[in-house]
Short mmCIF file of C-alpha atoms in Angstrom, two decimals:
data_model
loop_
_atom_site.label_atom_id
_atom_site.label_comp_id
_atom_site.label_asym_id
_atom_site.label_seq_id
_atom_site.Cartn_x
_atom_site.Cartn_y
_atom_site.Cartn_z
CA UNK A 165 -4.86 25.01 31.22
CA UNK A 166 -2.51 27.60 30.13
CA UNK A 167 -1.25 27.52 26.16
CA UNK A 168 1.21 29.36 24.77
CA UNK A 169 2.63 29.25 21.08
CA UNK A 170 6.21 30.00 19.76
CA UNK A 171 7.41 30.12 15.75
CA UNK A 172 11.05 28.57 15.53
CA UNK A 173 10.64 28.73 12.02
CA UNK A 174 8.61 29.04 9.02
CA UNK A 175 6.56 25.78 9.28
CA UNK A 176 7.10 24.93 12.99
CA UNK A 177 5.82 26.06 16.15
CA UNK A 178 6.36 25.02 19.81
CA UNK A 179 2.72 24.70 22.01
CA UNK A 180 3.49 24.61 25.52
CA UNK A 181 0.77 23.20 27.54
CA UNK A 182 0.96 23.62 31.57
CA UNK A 183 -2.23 22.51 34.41
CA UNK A 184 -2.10 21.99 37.55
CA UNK A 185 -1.25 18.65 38.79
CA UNK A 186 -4.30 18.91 41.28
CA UNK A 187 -6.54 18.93 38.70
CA UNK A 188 -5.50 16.08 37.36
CA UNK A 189 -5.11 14.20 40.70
CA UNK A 190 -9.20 15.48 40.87
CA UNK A 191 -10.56 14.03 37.72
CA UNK A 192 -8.18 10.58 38.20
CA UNK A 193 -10.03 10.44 41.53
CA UNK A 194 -13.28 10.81 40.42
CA UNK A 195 -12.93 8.32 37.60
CA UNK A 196 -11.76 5.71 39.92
CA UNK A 197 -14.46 5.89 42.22
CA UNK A 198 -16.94 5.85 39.64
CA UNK A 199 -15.38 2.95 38.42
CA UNK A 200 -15.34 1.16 41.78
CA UNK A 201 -19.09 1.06 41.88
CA UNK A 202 -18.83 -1.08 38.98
CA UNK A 203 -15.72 -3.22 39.00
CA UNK A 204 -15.20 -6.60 38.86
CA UNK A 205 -12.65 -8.01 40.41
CA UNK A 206 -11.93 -11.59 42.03
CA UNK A 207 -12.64 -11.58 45.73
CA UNK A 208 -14.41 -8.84 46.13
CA UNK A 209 -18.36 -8.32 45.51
CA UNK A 210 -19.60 -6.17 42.70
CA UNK A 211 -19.72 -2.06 43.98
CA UNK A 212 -17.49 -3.38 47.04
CA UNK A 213 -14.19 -3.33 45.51
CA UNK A 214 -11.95 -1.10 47.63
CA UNK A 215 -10.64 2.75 45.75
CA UNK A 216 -7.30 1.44 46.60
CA UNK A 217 -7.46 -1.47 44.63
CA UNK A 218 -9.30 0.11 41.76
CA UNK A 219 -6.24 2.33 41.77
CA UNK A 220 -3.38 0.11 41.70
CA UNK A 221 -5.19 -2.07 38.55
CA UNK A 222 -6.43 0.74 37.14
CA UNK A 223 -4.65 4.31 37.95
CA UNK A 224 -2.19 4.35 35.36
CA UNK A 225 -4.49 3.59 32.62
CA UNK A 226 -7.00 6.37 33.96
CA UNK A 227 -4.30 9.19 34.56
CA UNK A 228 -2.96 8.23 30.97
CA UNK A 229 -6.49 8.65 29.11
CA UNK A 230 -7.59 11.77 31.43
CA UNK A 231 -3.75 13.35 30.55
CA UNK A 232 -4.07 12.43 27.00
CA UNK A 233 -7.67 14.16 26.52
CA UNK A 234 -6.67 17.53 28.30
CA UNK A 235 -3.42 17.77 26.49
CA UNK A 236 -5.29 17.31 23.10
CA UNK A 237 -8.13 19.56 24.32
CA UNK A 238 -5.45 22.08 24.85
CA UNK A 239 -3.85 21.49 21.06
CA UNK A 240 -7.36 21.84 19.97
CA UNK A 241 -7.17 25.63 21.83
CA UNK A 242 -4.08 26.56 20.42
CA UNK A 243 -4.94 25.47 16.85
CA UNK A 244 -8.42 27.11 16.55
CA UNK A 245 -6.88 30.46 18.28
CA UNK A 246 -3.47 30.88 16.31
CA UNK A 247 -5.21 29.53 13.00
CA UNK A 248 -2.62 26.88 12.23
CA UNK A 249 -2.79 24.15 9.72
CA UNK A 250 -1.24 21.03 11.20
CA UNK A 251 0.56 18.88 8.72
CA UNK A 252 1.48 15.30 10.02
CA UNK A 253 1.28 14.65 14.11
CA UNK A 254 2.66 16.69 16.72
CA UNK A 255 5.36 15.42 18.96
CA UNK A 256 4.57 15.77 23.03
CA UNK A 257 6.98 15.14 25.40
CA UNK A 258 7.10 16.76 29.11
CA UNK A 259 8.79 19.66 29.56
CA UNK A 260 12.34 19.73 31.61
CA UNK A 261 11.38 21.99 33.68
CA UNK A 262 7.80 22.53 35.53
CA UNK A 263 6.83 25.25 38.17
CA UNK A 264 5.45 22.84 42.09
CA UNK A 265 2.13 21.36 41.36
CA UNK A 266 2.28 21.97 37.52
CA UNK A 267 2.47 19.81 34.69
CA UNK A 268 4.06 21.13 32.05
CA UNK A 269 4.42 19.50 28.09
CA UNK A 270 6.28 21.05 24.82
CA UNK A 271 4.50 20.10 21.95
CA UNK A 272 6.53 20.38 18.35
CA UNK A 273 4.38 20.87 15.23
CA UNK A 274 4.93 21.19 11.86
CA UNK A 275 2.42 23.46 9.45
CA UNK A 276 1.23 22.85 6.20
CA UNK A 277 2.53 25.68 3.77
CA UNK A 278 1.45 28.05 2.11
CA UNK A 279 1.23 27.33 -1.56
CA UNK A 280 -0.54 30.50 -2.94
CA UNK A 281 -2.87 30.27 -5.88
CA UNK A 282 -3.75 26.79 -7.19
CA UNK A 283 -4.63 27.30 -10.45
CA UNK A 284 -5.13 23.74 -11.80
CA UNK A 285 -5.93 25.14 -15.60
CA UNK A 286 -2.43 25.84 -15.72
CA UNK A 287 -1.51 21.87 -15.87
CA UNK A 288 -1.21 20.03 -18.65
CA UNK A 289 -2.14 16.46 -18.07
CA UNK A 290 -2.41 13.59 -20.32
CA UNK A 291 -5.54 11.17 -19.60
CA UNK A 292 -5.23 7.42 -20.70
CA UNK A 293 -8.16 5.62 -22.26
CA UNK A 294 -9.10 2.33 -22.48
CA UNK A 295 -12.49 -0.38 -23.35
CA UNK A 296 -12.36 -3.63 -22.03
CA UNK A 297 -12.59 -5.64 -25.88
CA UNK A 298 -13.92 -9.51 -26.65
CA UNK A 299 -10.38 -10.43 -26.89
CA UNK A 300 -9.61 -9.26 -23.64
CA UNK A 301 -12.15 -11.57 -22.16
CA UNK A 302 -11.34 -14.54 -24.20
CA UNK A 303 -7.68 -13.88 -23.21
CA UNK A 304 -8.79 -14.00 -19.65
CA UNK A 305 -10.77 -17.90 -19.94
CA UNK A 306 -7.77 -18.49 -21.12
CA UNK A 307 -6.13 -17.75 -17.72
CA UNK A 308 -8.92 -18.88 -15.98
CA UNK A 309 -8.71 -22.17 -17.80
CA UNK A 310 -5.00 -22.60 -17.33
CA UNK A 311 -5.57 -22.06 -13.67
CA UNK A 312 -7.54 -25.05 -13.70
CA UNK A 313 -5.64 -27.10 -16.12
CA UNK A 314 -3.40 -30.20 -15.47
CA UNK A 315 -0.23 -31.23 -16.29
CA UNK A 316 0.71 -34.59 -18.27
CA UNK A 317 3.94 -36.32 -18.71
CA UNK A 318 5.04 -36.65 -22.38
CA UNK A 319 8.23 -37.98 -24.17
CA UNK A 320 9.27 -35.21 -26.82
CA UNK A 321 11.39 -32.27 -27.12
CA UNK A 322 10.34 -29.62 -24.63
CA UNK A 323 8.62 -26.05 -25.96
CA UNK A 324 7.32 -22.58 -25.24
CA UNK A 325 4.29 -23.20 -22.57
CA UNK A 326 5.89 -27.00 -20.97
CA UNK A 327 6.59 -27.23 -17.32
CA UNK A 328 10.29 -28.52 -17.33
CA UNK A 329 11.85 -30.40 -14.20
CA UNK A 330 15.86 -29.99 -14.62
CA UNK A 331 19.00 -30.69 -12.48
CA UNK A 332 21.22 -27.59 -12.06
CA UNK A 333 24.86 -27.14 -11.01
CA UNK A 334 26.80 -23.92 -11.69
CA UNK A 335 30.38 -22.63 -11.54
CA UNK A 336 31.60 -19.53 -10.66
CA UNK A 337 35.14 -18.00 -10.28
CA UNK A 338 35.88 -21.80 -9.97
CA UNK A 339 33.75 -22.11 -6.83
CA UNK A 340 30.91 -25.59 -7.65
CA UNK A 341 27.39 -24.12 -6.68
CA UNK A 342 26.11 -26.85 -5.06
CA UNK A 343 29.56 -28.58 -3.90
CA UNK A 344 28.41 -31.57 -4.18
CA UNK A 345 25.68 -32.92 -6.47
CA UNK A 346 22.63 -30.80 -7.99
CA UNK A 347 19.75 -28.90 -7.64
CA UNK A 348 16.29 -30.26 -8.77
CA UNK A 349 14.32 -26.56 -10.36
CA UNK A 350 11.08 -26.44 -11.64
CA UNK A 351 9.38 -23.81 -13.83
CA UNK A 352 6.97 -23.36 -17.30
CA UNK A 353 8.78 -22.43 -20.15
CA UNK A 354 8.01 -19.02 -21.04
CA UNK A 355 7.13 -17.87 -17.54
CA UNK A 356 10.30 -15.85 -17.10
CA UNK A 357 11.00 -18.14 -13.88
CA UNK A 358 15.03 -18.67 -14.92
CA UNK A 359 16.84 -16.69 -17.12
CA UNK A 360 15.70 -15.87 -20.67
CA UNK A 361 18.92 -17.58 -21.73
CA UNK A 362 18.65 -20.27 -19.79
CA UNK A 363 14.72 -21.00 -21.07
CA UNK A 364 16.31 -20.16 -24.49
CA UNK A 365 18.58 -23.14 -24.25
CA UNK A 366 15.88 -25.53 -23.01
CA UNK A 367 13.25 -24.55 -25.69
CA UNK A 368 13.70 -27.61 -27.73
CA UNK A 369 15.80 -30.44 -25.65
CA UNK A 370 14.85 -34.03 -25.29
CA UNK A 371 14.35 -35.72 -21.90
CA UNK A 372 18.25 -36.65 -20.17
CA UNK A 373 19.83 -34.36 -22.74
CA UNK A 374 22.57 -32.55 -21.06
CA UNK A 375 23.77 -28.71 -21.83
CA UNK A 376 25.72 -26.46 -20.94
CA UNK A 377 25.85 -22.75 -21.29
CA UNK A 378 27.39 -19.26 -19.86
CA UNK A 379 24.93 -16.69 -18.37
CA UNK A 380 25.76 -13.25 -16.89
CA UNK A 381 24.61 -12.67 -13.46
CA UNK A 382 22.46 -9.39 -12.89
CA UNK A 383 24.43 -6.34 -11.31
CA UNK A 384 21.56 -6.72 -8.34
CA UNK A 385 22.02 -10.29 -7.69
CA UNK A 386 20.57 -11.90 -4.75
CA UNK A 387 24.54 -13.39 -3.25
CA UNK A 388 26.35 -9.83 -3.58
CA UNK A 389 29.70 -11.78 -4.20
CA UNK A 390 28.30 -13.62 -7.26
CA UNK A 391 26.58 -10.06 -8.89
CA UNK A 392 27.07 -9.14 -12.33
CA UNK A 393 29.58 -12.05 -12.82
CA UNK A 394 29.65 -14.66 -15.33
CA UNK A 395 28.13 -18.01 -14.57
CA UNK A 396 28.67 -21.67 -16.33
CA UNK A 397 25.40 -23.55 -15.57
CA UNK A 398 25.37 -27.53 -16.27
CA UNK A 399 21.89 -28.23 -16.51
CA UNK A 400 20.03 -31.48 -17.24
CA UNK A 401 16.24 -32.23 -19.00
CA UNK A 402 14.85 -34.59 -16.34
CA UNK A 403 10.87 -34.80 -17.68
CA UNK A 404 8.61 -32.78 -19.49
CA UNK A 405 4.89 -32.16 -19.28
CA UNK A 406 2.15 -30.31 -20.86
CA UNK A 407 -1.02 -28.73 -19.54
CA UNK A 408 -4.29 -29.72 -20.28
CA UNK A 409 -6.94 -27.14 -20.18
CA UNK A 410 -10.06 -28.06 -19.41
CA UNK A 411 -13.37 -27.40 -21.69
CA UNK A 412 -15.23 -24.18 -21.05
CA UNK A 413 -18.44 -26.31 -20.39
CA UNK A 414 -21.52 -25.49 -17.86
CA UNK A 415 -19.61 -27.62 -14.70
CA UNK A 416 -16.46 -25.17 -15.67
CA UNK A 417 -18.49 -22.27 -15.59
CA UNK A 418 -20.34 -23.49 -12.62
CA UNK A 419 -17.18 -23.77 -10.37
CA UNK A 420 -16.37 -19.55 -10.42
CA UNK A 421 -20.09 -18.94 -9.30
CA UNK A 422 -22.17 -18.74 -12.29
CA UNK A 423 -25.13 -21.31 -10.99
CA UNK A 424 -26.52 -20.91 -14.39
CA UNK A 425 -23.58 -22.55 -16.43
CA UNK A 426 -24.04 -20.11 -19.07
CA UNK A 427 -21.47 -18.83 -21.10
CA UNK A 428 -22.64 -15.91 -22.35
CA UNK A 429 -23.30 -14.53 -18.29
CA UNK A 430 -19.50 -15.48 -17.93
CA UNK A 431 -18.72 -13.74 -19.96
CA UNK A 432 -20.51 -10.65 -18.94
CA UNK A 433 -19.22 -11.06 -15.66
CA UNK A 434 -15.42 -11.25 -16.63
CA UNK A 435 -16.15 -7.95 -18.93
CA UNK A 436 -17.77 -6.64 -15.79
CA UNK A 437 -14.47 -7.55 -13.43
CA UNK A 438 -12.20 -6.38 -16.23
CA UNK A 439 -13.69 -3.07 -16.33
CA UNK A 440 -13.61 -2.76 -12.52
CA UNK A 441 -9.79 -3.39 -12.84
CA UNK A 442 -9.09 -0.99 -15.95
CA UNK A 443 -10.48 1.54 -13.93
CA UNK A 444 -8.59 1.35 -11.33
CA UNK A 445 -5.39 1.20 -13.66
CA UNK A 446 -6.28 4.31 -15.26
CA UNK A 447 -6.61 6.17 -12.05
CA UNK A 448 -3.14 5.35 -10.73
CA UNK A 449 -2.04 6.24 -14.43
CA UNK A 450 -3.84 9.75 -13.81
CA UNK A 451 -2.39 9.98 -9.97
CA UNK A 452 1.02 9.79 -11.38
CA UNK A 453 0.21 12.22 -14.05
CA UNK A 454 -1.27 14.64 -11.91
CA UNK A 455 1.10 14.30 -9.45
CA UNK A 456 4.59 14.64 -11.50
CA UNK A 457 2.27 17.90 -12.79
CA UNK A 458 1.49 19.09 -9.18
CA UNK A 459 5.62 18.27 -8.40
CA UNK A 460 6.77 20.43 -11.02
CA UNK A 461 4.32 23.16 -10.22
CA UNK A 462 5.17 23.48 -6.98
CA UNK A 463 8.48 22.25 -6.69
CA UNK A 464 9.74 25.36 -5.05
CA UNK A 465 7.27 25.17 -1.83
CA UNK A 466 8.74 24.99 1.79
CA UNK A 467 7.54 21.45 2.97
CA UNK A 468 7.74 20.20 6.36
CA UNK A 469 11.01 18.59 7.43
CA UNK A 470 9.95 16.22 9.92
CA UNK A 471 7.58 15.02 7.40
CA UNK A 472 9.22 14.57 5.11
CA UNK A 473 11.51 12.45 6.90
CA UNK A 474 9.53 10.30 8.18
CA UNK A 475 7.68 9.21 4.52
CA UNK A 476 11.14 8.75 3.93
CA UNK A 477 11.81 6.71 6.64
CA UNK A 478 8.30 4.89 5.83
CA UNK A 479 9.24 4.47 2.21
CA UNK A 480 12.82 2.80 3.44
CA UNK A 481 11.24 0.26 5.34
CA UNK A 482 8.71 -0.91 2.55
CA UNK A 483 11.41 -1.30 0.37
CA UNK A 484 13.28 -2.85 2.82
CA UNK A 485 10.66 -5.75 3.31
CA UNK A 486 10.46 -6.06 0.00
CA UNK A 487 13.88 -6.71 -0.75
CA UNK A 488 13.90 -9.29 1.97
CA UNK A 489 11.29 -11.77 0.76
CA UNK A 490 13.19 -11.48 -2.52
CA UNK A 491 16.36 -12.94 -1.18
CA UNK A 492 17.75 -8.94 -0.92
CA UNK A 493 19.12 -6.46 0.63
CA UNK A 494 19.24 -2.48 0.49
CA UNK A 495 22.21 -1.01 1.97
CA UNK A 496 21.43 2.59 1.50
CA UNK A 497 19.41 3.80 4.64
CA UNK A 498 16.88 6.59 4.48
CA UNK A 499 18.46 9.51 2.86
CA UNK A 500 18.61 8.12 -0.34
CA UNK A 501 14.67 8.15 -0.25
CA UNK A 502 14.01 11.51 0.55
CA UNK A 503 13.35 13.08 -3.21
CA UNK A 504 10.51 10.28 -3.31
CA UNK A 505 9.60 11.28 0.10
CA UNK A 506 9.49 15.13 -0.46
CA UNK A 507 7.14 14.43 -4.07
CA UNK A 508 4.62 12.29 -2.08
CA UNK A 509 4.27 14.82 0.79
CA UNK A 510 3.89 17.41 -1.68
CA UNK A 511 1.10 15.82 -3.85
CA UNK A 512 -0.33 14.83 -0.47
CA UNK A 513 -0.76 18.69 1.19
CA UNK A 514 -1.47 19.84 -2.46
CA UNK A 515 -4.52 17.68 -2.80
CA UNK A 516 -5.66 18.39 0.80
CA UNK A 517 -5.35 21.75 0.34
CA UNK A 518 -7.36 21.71 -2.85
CA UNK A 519 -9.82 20.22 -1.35
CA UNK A 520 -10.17 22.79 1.80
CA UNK A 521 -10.50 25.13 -0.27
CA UNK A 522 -13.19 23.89 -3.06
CA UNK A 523 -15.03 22.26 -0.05
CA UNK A 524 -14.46 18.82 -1.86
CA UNK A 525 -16.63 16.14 0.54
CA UNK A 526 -16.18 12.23 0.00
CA UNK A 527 -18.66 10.80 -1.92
CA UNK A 528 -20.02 7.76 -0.42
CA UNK A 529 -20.92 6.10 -4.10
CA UNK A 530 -17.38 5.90 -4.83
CA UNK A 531 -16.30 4.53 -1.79
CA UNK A 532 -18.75 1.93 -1.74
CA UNK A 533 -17.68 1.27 -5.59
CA UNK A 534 -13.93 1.21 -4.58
CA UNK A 535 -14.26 -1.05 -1.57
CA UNK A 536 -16.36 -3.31 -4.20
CA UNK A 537 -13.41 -3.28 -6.72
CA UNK A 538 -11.03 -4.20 -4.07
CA UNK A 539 -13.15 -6.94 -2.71
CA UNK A 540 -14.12 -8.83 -6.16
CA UNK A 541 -10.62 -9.67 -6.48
CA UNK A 542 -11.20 -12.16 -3.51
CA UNK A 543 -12.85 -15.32 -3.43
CA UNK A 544 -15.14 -14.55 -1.05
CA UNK A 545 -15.99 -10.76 -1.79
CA UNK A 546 -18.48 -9.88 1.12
CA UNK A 547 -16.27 -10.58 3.18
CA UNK A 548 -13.91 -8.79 2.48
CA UNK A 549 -16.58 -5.91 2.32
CA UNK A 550 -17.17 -6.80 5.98
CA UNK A 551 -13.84 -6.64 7.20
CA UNK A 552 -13.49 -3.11 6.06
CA UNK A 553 -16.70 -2.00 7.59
CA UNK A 554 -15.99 -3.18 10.72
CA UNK A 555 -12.43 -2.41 11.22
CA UNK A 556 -12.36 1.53 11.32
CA UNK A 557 -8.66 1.92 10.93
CA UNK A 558 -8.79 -0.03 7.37
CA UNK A 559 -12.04 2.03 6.46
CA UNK A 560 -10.94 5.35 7.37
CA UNK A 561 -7.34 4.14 5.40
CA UNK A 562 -9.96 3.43 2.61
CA UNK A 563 -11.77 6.52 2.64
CA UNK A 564 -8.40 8.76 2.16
CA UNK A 565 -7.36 6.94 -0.84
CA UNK A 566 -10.85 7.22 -2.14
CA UNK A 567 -10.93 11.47 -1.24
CA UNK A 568 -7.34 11.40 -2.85
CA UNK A 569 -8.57 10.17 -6.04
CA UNK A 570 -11.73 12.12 -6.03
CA UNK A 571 -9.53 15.64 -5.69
CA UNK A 572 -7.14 13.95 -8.70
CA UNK A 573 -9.86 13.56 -10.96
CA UNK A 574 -11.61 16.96 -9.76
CA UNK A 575 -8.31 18.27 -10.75
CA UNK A 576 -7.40 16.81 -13.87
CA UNK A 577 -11.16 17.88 -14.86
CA UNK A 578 -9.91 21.13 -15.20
CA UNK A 579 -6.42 21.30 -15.99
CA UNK A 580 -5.39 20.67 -20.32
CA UNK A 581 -5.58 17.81 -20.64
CA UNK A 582 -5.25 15.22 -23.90
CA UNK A 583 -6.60 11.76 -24.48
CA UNK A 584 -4.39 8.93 -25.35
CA UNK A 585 -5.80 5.60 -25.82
CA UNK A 586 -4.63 2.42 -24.75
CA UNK A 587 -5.09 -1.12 -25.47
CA UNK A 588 -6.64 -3.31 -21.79
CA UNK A 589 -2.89 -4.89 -21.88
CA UNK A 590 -1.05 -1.63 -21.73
CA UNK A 591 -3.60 0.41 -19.58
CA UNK A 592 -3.25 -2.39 -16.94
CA UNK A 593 0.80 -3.13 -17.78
CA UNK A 594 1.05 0.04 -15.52
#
């Protein structure tokens, strides 16, 4: 295979990759054959299938896989001989024009930069603190309790913690929302499930009282023709009812695992899973601060275009979904992503680059610890420990974000750095 490398710019290059058809044509041949000795296919005994048919199941599979290797053994060439530094995946597409019996492919690459010294003592980083307390973990039976509680009817006014059922009709710019009738809502007082004002107004009603108030839309609203306008909602106190939490007794204690029904190894279990979760709050406080440090470091470096794009286009289409199961849409398209985009690339090459050069290797005690942190906040944690070790896409996706913190706190390690504590509430508040 011939390889040849052109520079159209500062971080992108041109590979073009050419072979003689015939020697593809001799390994797709080969591989076929050996693969007739051994198919399986209906009608025909086992080692008698015909090369012909072997071919027309199987040849465009085999000339895809043998094409795909030798193009990426000759990327593998071209890299190691010019010295480049890929950043992101190359684009290969077959050249227009191609000499008789050649193939011939154009691959476009982008490089990662070069960012000079990386002197991380020059950073100034501020790194949260934060203990998991006894009133964190009696906050957290709480929650555990109300998770388990039930609800019963009762005939007074309705307060701060009640799950309300109310009938709803609104008006706005004159137009009945619904037409006809009303709509039957549910929600706990308190929860933040309507609108503060709306909750407001509630706090304190009897059952069948009636009220009705004015509320201000917000500017983002759901029905674009109804956003930031004023709205007078009718609503009307069908039933109230109040939880009842159950006692934190052995059968309680029992039901999240603890065979021993002892409340004491609860409770050193919920400090345990709090402290598995502050941790993991404090290092995506000290990503962000390391990052928005690394960002205005080297703000000034030549990133990759294409890259850069394309975590914009990525970061579009997340919010995108997102906006969608909330009833939303986003009508700006991609563009309006790309300072986000340009930061994350950034941080990302800066961190791999930090870690080239310091040698930085994974360490397989944190992974293991991260993958555990991840899985205790599922009911059944093994599994989840499972699925990751047998699905290599999800582990390798695990083992990035695990290097990626590593080099963060390797970093921040050695940058200035001040300690500011934080309560459990605020550290995990995010």
């Amino acid at each position: 295979m011939q390889v040849s490398v052109e520079s159209v710019g500062n971080l992108e290059r041109l590979v073009t990759l050419s072979l003689p058809a015939g020697d593809v044509d001799n390994q797709v041949g080969g591989r076929l054959r050996e693969m007739a000795r051994t198919a399986r296919i209906n009608g025909f005994r086992p080692g008698k299938v015909p090369t012909k048919v072997v071919e027309q199941r199987f040849g465009s599979q085999v000339r895809a896989e043998i094409l795909d290797g030798l193009l990426r053994e000759g990327m593998d060439k071209a890299v190691r001989e010019n010295e480049m530094r890929i950043a992101g995946a190359p684009q290969i597409k077959e050249a227009d024009e191609a000499g008789e019996g050649e193939l011939k492919f154009v691959a476009s690459i982008e490089l990662v930069p070069e960012f000079g010294e990386l002197d991380m003592s020059k950073l100034e980083v501020v790194r949260h603190t934060s203990e998991v307390e006894d009133a964190d973990i009696d906050r957290m039976l709480v929650n555990l309790q109300q998770q388990r509680g039930s609800w019963t009817k009762v005939i007074r006014a309705a307060k701060t913690g009640d799950m309300v059922n109310i009938e709803t009709s609104s008006v706005v710019d004159g137009e009945r929302m619904p037409a006809e009738g009303v709509e039957n809502t549910s929600t706990v007082l308190g929860s933040g499930g309507m609108f503060e004002e709306v909750e407001k107004a509630i706090v304190g009603m009897q059952p069948d009282e009636e009220k009705t108030i004015d509320v201000t839309l917000p500017a983002d609203w759901h029905v674009p023709q109804f956003a930031g306008k004023t709205v007078t909602s009718t609503f009307k106190l069908v039933d109230v009812t109040e939880q009842v939490l159950p006692e934190v007794d052995a059968a309680f204690i029992r039901s999240f695992g603890v065979k021993s029904g002892d409340l004491e190894q609860f409770r050193t279990e919920i400090r345990s899973n709090l402290a598995r979760e502050l941790k993991g709050a404090l290092m995506n406080r000290l990503r962000r601060e390391v990052g928005e440090q690394l960002v205005e470091a080297y703000k000034d470096v030549e990133l990759p275009p294409r890259l850069v794009e394309n975590e914009a286009r990525g970061l579009h289409a997340n919010a995108t979904e997102q906006a969608r199961q909330r009833g939303q849409r986003i009508e700006a398209g991609h563009e309006a992503f790309m300072e986000a985009a340009r930061k994350r690339v950034l941080v990302a090459l800066l961190v791999g680059e930090v870690a080239r050069r310091n040698e930085l290797r994974l360490e397989q005690s944190r992974l293991v610890e991260t993958m555990q942190l991840i899985a205790s906040t599922y009911e059944q944690p093994q599994q989840v420990i499972d699925l990751y070790r047998n699905d290599p896409q999800l582990m390798q996706g695990l083992q990035s974000r695990v290097m990626e913190e590593q080099v963060i706190d390797w970093i921040a390690e050695r940058a200035q750095h001040t300690e500011q504590p934080l309560s459990f509430q605020e550290a995990i508040g995010q």
